[in-house]
Coordinates of N, CA and C in Angstrom, one line a residue:
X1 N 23.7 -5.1 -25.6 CA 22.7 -6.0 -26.2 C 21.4 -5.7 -25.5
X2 N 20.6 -6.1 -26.2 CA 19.0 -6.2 -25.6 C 18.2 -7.2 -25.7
X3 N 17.5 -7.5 -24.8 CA 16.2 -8.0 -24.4 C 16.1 -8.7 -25.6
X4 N 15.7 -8.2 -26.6 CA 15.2 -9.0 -27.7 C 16.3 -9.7 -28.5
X5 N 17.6 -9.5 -28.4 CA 18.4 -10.4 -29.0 C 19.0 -11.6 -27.9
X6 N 18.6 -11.9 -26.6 CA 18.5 -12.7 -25.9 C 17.5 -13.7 -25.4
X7 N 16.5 -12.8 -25.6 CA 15.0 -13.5 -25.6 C 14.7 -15.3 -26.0
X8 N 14.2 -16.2 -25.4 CA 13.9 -17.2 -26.3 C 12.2 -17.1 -26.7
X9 N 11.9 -17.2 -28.3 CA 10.8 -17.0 -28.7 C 9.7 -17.8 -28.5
X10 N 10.1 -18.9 -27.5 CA 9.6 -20.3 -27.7 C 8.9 -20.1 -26.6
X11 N 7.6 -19.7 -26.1 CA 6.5 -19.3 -25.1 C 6.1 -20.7 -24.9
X12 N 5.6 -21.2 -24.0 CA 4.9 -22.1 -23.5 C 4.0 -21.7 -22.8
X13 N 2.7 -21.8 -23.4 CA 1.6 -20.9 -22.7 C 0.7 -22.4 -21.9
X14 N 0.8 -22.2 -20.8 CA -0.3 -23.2 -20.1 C -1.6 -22.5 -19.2
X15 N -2.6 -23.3 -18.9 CA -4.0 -22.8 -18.3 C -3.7 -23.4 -16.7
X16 N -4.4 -22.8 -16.5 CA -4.4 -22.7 -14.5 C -4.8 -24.0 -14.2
X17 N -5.5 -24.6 -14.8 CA -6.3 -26.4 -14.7 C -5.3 -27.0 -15.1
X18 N -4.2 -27.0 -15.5 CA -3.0 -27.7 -16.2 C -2.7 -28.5 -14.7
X19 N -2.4 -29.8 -14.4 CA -1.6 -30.3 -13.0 C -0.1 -30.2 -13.4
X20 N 0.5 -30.2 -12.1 CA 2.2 -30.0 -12.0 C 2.4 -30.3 -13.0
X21 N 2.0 -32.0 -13.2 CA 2.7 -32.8 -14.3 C 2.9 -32.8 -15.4
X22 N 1.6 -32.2 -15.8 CA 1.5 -32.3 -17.2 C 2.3 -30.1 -17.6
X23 N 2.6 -29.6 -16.7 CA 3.1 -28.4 -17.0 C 4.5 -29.0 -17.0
X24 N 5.4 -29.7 -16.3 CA 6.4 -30.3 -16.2 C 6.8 -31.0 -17.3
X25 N 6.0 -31.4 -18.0 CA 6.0 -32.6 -19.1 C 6.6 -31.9 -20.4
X26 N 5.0 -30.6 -20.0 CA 5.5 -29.8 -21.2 C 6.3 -28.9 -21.5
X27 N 7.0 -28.3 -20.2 CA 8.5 -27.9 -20.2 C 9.6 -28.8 -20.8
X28 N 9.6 -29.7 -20.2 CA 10.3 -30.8 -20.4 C 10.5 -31.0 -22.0
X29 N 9.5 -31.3 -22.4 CA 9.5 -31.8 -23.8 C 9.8 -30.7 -24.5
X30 N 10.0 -29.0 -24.6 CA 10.0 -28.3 -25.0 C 11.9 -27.2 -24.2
X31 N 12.2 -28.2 -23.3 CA 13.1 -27.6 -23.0 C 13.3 -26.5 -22.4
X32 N 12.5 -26.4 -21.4 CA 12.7 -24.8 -21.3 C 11.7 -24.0 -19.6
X33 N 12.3 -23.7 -19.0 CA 12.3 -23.8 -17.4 C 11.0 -23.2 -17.1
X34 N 10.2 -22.2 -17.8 CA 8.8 -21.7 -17.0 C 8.4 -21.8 -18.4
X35 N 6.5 -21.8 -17.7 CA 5.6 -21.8 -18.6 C 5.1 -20.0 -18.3
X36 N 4.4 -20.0 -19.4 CA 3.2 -18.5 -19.0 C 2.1 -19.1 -18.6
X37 N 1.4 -18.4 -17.6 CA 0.1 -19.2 -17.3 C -1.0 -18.1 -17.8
X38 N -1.7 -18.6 -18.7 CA -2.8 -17.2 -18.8 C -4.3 -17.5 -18.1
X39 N -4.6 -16.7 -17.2 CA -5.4 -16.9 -15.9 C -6.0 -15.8 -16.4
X40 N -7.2 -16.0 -17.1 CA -8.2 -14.1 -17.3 C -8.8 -13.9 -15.3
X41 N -9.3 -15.1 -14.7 CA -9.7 -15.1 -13.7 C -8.8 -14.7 -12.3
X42 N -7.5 -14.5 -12.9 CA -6.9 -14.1 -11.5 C -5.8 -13.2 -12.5
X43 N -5.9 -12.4 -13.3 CA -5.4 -11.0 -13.7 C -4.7 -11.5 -14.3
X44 N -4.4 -12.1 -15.8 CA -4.3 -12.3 -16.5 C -2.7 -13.3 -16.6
X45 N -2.0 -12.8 -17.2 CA -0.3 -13.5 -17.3 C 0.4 -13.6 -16.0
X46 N 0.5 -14.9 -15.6 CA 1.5 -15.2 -14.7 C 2.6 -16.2 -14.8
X47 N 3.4 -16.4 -14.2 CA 4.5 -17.5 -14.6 C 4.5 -18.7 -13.9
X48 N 5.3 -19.9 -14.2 CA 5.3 -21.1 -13.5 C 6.5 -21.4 -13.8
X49 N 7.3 -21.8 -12.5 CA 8.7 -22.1 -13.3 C 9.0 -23.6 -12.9
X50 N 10.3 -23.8 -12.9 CA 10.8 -25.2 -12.4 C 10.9 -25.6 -11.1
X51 N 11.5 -24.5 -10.6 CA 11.6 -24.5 -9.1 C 10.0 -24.7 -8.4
X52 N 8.8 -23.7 -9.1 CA 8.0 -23.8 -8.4 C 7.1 -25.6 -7.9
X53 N 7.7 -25.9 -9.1 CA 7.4 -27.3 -9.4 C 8.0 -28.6 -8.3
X54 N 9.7 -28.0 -8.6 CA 10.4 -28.3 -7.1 C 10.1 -28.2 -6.1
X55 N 9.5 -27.5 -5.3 CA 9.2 -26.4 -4.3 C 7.5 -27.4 -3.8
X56 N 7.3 -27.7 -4.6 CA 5.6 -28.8 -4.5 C 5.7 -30.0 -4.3
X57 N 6.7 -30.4 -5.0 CA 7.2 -32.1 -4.8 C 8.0 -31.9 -3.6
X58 N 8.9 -31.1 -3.3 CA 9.6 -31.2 -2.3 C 8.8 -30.5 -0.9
X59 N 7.4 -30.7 -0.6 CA 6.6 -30.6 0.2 C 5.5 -31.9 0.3
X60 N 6.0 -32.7 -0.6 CA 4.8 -34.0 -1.1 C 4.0 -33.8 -1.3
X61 N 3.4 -32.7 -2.2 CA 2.1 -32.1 -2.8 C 2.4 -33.4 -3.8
X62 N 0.9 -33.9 -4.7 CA 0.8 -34.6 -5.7 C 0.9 -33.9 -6.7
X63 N 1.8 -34.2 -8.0 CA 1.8 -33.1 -9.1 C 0.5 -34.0 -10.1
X64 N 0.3 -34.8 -9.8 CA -1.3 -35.3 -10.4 C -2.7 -34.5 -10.4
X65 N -2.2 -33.9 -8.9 CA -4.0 -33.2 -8.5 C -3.5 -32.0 -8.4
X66 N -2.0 -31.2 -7.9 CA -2.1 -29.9 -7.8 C -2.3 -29.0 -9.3
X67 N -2.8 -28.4 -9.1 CA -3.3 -27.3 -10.1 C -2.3 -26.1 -10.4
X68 N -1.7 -25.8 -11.6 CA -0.7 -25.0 -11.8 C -1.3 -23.4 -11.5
X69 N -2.2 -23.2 -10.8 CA -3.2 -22.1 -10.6 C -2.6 -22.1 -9.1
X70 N -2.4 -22.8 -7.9 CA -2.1 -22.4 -7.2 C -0.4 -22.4 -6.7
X71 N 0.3 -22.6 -8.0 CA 1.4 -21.9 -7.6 C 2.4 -21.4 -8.7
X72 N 1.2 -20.5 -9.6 CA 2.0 -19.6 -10.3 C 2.0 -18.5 -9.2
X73 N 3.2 -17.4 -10.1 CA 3.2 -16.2 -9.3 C 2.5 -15.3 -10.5
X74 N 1.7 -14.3 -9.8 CA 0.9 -13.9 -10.6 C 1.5 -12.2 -10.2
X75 N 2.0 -12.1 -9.6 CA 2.7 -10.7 -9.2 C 3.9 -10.8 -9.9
X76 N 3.9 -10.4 -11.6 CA 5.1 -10.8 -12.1 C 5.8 -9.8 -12.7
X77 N 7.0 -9.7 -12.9 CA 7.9 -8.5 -13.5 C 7.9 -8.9 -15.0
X78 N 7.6 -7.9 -15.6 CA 8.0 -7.9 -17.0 C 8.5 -7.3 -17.8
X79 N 9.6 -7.6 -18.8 CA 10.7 -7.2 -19.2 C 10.2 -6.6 -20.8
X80 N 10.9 -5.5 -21.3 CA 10.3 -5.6 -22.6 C 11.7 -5.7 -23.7
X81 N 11.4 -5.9 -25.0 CA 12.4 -5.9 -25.7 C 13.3 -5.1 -25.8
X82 N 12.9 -3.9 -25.9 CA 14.2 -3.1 -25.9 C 15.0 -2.6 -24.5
X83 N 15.0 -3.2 -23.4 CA 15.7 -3.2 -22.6 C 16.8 -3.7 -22.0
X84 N 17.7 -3.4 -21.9 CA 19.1 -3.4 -22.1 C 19.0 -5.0 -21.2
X85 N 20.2 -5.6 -21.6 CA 20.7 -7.2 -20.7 C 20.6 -6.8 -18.9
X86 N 21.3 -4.9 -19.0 CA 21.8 -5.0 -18.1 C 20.4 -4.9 -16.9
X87 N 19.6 -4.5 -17.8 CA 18.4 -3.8 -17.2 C 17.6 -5.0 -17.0
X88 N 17.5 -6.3 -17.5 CA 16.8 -7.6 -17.3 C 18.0 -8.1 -16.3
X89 N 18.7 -7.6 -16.2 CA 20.0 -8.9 -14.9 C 19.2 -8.3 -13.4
X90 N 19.2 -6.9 -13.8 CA 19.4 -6.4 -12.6 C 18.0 -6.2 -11.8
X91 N 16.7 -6.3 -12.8 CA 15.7 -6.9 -12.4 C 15.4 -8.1 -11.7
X92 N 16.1 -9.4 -12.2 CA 16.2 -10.6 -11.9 C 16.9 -10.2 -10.5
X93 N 17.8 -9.7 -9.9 CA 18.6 -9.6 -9.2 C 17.6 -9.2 -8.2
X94 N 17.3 -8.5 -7.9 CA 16.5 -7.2 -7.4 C 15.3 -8.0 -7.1
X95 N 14.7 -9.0 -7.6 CA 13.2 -9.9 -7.6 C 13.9 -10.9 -6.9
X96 N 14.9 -11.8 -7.6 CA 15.4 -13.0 -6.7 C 15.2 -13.9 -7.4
X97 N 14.6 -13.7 -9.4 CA 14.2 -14.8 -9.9 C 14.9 -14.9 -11.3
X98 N 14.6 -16.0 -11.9 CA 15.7 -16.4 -13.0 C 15.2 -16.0 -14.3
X99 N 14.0 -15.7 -14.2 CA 13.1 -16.0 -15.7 C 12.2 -14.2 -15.9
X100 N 12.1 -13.6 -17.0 CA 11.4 -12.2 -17.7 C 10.6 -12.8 -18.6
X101 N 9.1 -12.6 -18.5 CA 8.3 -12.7 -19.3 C 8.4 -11.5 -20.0
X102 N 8.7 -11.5 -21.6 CA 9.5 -9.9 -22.7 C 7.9 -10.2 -23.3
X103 N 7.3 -9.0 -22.9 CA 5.9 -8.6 -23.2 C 5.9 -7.6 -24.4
X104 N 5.6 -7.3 -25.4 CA 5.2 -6.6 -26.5 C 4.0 -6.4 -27.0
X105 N 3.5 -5.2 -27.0 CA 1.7 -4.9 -27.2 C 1.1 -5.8 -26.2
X106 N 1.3 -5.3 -24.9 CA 0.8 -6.5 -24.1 C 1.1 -8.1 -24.2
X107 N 1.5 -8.1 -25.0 CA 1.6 -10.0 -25.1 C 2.6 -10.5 -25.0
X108 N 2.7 -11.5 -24.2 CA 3.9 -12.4 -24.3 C 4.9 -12.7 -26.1
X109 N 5.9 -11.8 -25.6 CA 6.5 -12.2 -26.8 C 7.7 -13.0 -27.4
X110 N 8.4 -13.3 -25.5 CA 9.3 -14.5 -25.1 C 9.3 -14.2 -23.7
X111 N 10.5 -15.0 -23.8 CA 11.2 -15.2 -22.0 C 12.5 -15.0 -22.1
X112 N 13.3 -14.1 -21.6 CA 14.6 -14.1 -21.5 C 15.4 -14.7 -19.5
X113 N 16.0 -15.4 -20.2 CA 16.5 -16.2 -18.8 C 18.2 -15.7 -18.0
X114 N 18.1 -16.0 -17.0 CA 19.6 -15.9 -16.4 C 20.5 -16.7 -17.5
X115 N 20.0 -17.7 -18.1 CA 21.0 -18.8 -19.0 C 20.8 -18.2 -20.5
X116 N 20.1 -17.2 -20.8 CA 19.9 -16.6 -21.8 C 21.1 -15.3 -21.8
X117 N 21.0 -14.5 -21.0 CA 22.0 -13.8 -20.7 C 23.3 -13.9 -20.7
X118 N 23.4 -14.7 -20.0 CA 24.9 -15.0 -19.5 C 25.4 -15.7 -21.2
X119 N 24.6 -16.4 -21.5 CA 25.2 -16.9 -23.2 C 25.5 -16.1 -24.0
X120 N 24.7 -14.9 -23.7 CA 25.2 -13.3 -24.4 C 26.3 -12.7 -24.0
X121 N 26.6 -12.8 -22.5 CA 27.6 -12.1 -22.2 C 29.2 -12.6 -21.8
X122 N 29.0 -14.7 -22.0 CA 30.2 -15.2 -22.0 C 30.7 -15.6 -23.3
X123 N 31.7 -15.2 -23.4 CA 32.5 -15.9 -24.8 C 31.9 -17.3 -25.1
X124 N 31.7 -17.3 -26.5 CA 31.8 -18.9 -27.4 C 32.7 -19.8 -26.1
X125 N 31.8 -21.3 -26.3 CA 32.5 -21.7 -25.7 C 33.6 -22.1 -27.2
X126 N 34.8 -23.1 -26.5 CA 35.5 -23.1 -27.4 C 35.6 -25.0 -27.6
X127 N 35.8 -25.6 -28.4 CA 36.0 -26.9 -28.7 C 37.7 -27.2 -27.9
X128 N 37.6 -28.4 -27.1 CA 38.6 -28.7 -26.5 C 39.3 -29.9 -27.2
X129 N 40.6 -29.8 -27.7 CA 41.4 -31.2 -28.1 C 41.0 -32.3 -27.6
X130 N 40.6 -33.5 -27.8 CA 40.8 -34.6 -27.2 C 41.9 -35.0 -27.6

């Protein structure tokens, strides 16, 4: 399988001025563990994930006044569609992180996740008797 048949299409694009919160909110409401951050001023696409969110509160940073600018990662790996599951696992593996921004013609054109994958590579779950 590949990249693009795991992918979720569902981008959540936020700006660097966004606070924790309201990037948290809008994951939240949207289901779905990192945002893209598009920063023309600090080299363009970078990511924001849950953890990093975690990682702020669990230092007592305020997610009211922190700025999603200072803790995206902007040094980011990017995955493209036609590359194999195994070739997005083993990037994740290799980086240490859960989430591939799947770029096409330059642009974000999803995110394929550790929980994207693994849904590709574990059987259906199965309905259990009650």
């Amino acid at each position: 399988m590949l990249v693009r048949d795991a992918m979720s299409t569902v981008v959540l694009t936020i700006g660097p001025a966004h606070t924790l919160r309201q990037a948290a909110a809008l994951m939240a409401a949207r289901s779905v563990g990192a945002a893209v951050v598009l920063d023309p001023d600090a080299g363009g696409i970078g990511i924001l994930t849950e953890r990093d969110i975690l990682n702020s509160v669990g230092l007592g940073q305020d997610p009211d006044t922190e700025r999603t600018h200072a803790h995206t990662t902007n040094d980011v790996v990017f995955a493209a569609p036609g590359w194999t599951l195994e070739e997005a696992a083993r990037a994740m593996a290799h980086g240490g992180f859960r989430h591939l921004i799947v770029l096409d013609r330059d642009e974000p054109a999803g995110i394929v996740s550790v929980r994207d994958i693994i849904g590709c590579w574990a059987p259906a779950r199965q309905q259990v008797p009650a």
